[in-house]
PDB file of C-alpha atoms in Angstrom:
ATOM      1  CA  MET G 200     236.283  61.811 114.257  1.00 42.00           C
ATOM      2  CA  PRO G 201     235.256  64.790 112.285  1.00 51.00           C
ATOM      3  CA  ALA G 202     232.302  64.631 109.726  1.00 62.00           C
ATOM      4  CA  GLN G 203     233.407  64.101 106.333  1.00 69.00           C
ATOM      5  CA  ILE G 204     231.029  65.171 103.256  1.00 69.00           C
ATOM      6  CA  ASP G 205     231.506  63.620 100.311  1.00 78.00           C
ATOM      7  CA  ILE G 206     231.637  65.031  96.575  1.00 82.00           C
ATOM      8  CA  LYS G 207     228.161  63.703  95.960  1.00 78.00           C
ATOM      9  CA  GLU G 208     226.488  65.475  99.148  1.00 79.00           C
ATOM     10  CA  VAL G 209     228.515  69.111  98.050  1.00 80.00           C
ATOM     11  CA  HIS G 210     226.825  68.601  94.551  1.00 74.00           C
ATOM     12  CA  TRP G 211     223.549  68.222  96.384  1.00 82.00           C
ATOM     13  CA  LEU G 212     223.887  71.176  98.684  1.00 78.00           C
ATOM     14  CA  LEU G 213     224.916  73.241  95.877  1.00 77.00           C
ATOM     15  CA  ASP G 214     221.787  72.173  93.757  1.00 77.00           C
ATOM     16  CA  ILE G 215     219.643  72.961  96.670  1.00 81.00           C
ATOM     17  CA  VAL G 216     220.956  76.480  97.329  1.00 77.00           C
ATOM     18  CA  GLN G 217     220.269  77.029  93.582  1.00 80.00           C
ATOM     19  CA  CYS G 218     217.022  75.629  93.394  1.00 79.00           C
ATOM     20  CA  ILE G 219     215.656  76.994  97.112  1.00 85.00           C
ATOM     21  CA  ASP G 220     212.745  79.553  96.759  1.00 89.00           C
ATOM     22  CA  VAL G 221     214.609  82.431  98.738  1.00 95.00           C
ATOM     23  CA  GLY G 222     217.314  84.672  97.780  1.00 96.00           C
ATOM     24  CA  VAL G 223     220.936  83.466  98.969  1.00 97.00           C
ATOM     25  CA  VAL G 224     223.418  85.732  98.488  1.00 98.00           C
ATOM     26  CA  VAL G 225     226.953  85.537 100.434  1.00 97.00           C
ATOM     27  CA  LEU G 226     229.200  88.672 100.803  1.00 98.00           C
ATOM     28  CA  ASP G 227     232.613  89.126 101.885  1.00 97.00           C
ATOM     29  CA  ARG G 228     233.788  92.001 104.293  1.00 96.00           C
ATOM     30  CA  GLN G 229     234.112  94.174 101.669  1.00 97.00           C
ATOM     31  CA  TYR G 230     230.197  93.831 100.460  1.00 98.00           C
ATOM     32  CA  ARG G 231     231.419  91.783  97.370  1.00 98.00           C
ATOM     33  CA  VAL G 232     228.890  89.126  96.130  1.00 98.00           C
ATOM     34  CA  GLU G 233     230.457  85.730  96.115  1.00 97.00           C
ATOM     35  CA  VAL G 234     227.250  83.498  95.898  1.00 96.00           C
ATOM     36  CA  TRP G 235     224.342  84.733  93.958  1.00 97.00           C
ATOM     37  CA  ASN G 236     221.404  82.000  93.661  1.00 96.00           C
ATOM     38  CA  ALA G 237     218.834  81.348  90.805  1.00 96.00           C
ATOM     39  CA  PHE G 238     216.227  83.315  93.089  1.00 96.00           C
ATOM     40  CA  MET G 239     218.530  86.346  93.119  1.00 97.00           C
ATOM     41  CA  GLU G 240     218.718  86.165  89.327  1.00 97.00           C
ATOM     42  CA  ASN G 241     215.322  85.714  88.706  1.00 95.00           C
ATOM     43  CA  HIS G 242     214.111  88.456  90.885  1.00 95.00           C
ATOM     44  CA  SER G 243     216.887  91.097  90.203  1.00 96.00           C
ATOM     45  CA  GLY G 244     217.599  90.353  86.569  1.00 96.00           C
ATOM     46  CA  LEU G 245     221.380  90.064  87.300  1.00 97.00           C
ATOM     47  CA  GLY G 246     223.187  87.093  86.498  1.00 96.00           C
ATOM     48  CA  PRO G 247     225.840  85.373  88.894  1.00 95.00           C
ATOM     49  CA  ASP G 248     228.466  86.419  86.142  1.00 96.00           C
ATOM     50  CA  GLN G 249     227.114  90.045  86.595  1.00 97.00           C
ATOM     51  CA  ALA G 250     227.269  90.061  90.511  1.00 98.00           C
ATOM     52  CA  GLN G 251     229.986  87.905  91.459  1.00 97.00           C
ATOM     53  CA  GLY G 252     232.730  89.949  92.602  1.00 98.00           C
ATOM     54  CA  ARG G 253     230.689  93.181  92.433  1.00 98.00           C
ATOM     55  CA  SER G 254     229.767  95.530  95.427  1.00 98.00           C
ATOM     56  CA  LEU G 255     226.315  94.943  96.463  1.00 99.00           C
ATOM     57  CA  PHE G 256     226.048  98.619  97.127  1.00 98.00           C
ATOM     58  CA  GLU G 257     226.825  99.203  93.026  1.00 98.00           C
ATOM     59  CA  LEU G 258     224.339  96.624  92.170  1.00 98.00           C
ATOM     60  CA  PHE G 259     221.690  98.015  94.324  1.00 98.00           C
ATOM     61  CA  PRO G 260     222.524 101.656  95.201  1.00 98.00           C
ATOM     62  CA  ASP G 261     218.848 102.384  96.834  1.00 96.00           C
ATOM     63  CA  ILE G 262     219.730  99.737  99.717  1.00 98.00           C
ATOM     64  CA  ASP G 263     220.168 101.915 102.857  1.00 97.00           C
ATOM     65  CA  ARG G 264     223.951 101.462 103.179  1.00 98.00           C
ATOM     66  CA  PRO G 265     224.189 102.596 106.907  1.00 98.00           C
ATOM     67  CA  TRP G 266     221.587 100.211 108.217  1.00 98.00           C
ATOM     68  CA  LEU G 267     222.900  97.188 106.226  1.00 98.00           C
ATOM     69  CA  GLU G 268     226.459  98.034 107.444  1.00 98.00           C
ATOM     70  CA  ARG G 269     225.311  98.034 110.947  1.00 98.00           C
ATOM     71  CA  LYS G 270     223.446  94.842 110.871  1.00 98.00           C
ATOM     72  CA  VAL G 271     226.573  92.951 109.253  1.00 98.00           C
ATOM     73  CA  GLU G 272     228.820  94.343 111.883  1.00 97.00           C
ATOM     74  CA  SER G 273     226.788  93.035 114.496  1.00 96.00           C
ATOM     75  CA  VAL G 274     226.760  89.258 112.842  1.00 97.00           C
ATOM     76  CA  VAL G 275     230.315  89.734 112.062  1.00 96.00           C
ATOM     77  CA  GLN G 276     231.266  90.840 116.007  1.00 94.00           C
ATOM     78  CA  LEU G 277     228.768  88.758 117.917  1.00 94.00           C
ATOM     79  CA  GLY G 278     229.014  85.795 115.643  1.00 94.00           C
ATOM     80  CA  THR G 279     224.991  85.327 115.589  1.00 96.00           C
ATOM     81  CA  ARG G 280     222.166  85.731 113.025  1.00 97.00           C
ATOM     82  CA  ALA G 281     220.492  88.790 112.694  1.00 98.00           C
ATOM     83  CA  PHE G 282     216.755  89.626 111.113  1.00 98.00           C
ATOM     84  CA  SER G 283     215.010  91.993 109.364  1.00 98.00           C
ATOM     85  CA  LEU G 284     211.237  91.671 108.934  1.00 98.00           C
ATOM     86  CA  TRP G 285     208.949  93.264 106.408  1.00 97.00           C
ATOM     87  CA  GLN G 286     206.875  95.020 109.076  1.00 96.00           C
ATOM     88  CA  GLN G 287     209.567  96.955 110.118  1.00 96.00           C
ATOM     89  CA  ARG G 288     211.623  97.608 106.818  1.00 96.00           C
ATOM     90  CA  PRO G 289     209.438  96.443 103.625  1.00 97.00           C
ATOM     91  CA  TYR G 290     212.399  95.312 101.630  1.00 97.00           C
ATOM     92  CA  LEU G 291     216.418  95.084 101.339  1.00 98.00           C
ATOM     93  CA  MET G 292     216.368  95.040  97.622  1.00 97.00           C
ATOM     94  CA  ARG G 293     213.389  96.522  95.751  1.00 96.00           C
ATOM     95  CA  PHE G 294     212.338  93.682  93.646  1.00 95.00           C
ATOM     96  CA  LYS G 295     208.936  93.870  91.442  1.00 91.00           C
ATOM     97  CA  SER G 296     206.169  91.797  93.113  1.00 87.00           C
ATOM     98  CA  TYR G 297     205.217  88.619  91.186  1.00 77.00           C
ATOM     99  CA  GLN G 298     202.054  87.890  92.418  1.00 67.00           C
ATOM    100  CA  PRO G 299     200.246  86.806  89.208  1.00 61.00           C
ATOM    101  CA  ILE G 300     196.599  86.589  90.553  1.00 60.00           C
ATOM    102  CA  THR G 301     196.416  89.390  93.246  1.00 58.00           C
ATOM    103  CA  GLY G 302     199.078  91.748  91.748  1.00 65.00           C
ATOM    104  CA  GLN G 303     198.151  94.296  94.891  1.00 79.00           C
ATOM    105  CA  ALA G 304     202.034  95.043  95.790  1.00 87.00           C
ATOM    106  CA  ASP G 305     204.186  97.127  93.756  1.00 89.00           C
ATOM    107  CA  PHE G 306     207.103  95.445  95.460  1.00 93.00           C
ATOM    108  CA  MET G 307     208.340  92.364  96.874  1.00 95.00           C
ATOM    109  CA  TYR G 308     207.933  92.764 100.719  1.00 96.00           C
ATOM    110  CA  GLN G 309     211.003  90.602 102.049  1.00 97.00           C
ATOM    111  CA  ASN G 310     212.074  89.237 105.345  1.00 98.00           C
ATOM    112  CA  VAL G 311     215.868  88.934 105.577  1.00 98.00           C
ATOM    113  CA  THR G 312     218.126  86.806 107.709  1.00 98.00           C
ATOM    114  CA  LEU G 313     221.936  87.464 107.994  1.00 98.00           C
ATOM    115  CA  LEU G 314     223.963  84.708 109.011  1.00 97.00           C
ATOM    116  CA  PRO G 315     227.677  84.495 109.887  1.00 97.00           C
ATOM    117  CA  LEU G 316     229.632  81.748 108.071  1.00 95.00           C
ATOM    118  CA  ALA G 317     232.128  80.022 109.554  1.00 86.00           C
ATOM    119  CA  GLY G 318     235.799  81.241 110.077  1.00 83.00           C
ATOM    120  CA  GLN G 319     237.528  83.110 112.962  1.00 83.00           C
ATOM    121  CA  PRO G 320     237.284  85.724 112.584  1.00 88.00           C
ATOM    122  CA  VAL G 321     234.007  85.917 110.309  1.00 89.00           C
ATOM    123  CA  GLU G 322     235.149  86.803 106.734  1.00 95.00           C
ATOM    124  CA  HIS G 323     231.661  85.963 104.993  1.00 97.00           C
ATOM    125  CA  VAL G 324     228.100  86.633 105.917  1.00 98.00           C
ATOM    126  CA  CYS G 325     224.864  85.354 103.970  1.00 98.00           C
ATOM    127  CA  LEU G 326     221.950  86.946 103.197  1.00 98.00           C
ATOM    128  CA  VAL G 327     218.682  84.984 103.020  1.00 98.00           C
ATOM    129  CA  LEU G 328     215.626  87.006 101.561  1.00 98.00           C
ATOM    130  CA  TYR G 329     212.286  85.462 101.712  1.00 97.00           C
ATOM    131  CA  ASP G 330     209.311  86.568  99.463  1.00 96.00           C
ATOM    132  CA  MET G 331     206.479  88.102 102.359  1.00 96.00           C
ATOM    133  CA  THR G 332     204.511  89.615  99.685  1.00 93.00           C
ATOM    134  CA  ALA G 333     201.364  87.290 100.305  1.00 90.00           C
ATOM    135  CA  ALA G 334     201.545  87.951 103.717  1.00 92.00           C
ATOM    136  CA  ALA G 335     201.940  91.487 103.750  1.00 92.00           C
ATOM    137  CA  VAL G 336     199.016  91.780 101.366  1.00 88.00           C
ATOM    138  CA  ALA G 337     196.772  89.515 103.566  1.00 89.00           C
ATOM    139  CA  ALA G 338     197.601  91.677 106.587  1.00 91.00           C
ATOM    140  CA  GLN G 339     196.793  94.877 104.758  1.00 84.00           C
ATOM    141  CA  ALA G 340     193.541  93.772 103.470  1.00 75.00           C
TER     142      ALA G 340
END
């Protein structure tokens, strides 16, 4: 018997995606933003109404486009997750660091997970951004 999700659970999941302290962005195959959570709004200064439907590369022209396209293409083709660690690439999107006490970083160091979303073929990819600034500052001390 297939698992059924009731409407209450859908609302819970939406609340979690909005409130979780990581960035959640869902992109279609043309890199247009479909989901933009509160973390992304708070750190980018762009609300969902400003981001949804627009190209991620239009919103953040400084993203290394060839690198991200290669990562996304591997996720789509293989149907598996991909990762980027702050030690290899300090950030995907340059956000200001919000370390109120130390203030030792000029930008937010990020780990990024790229997830293929269900579908055959994969039509959407989720980017999950983790703020790793505290770990990066500690490692550099």
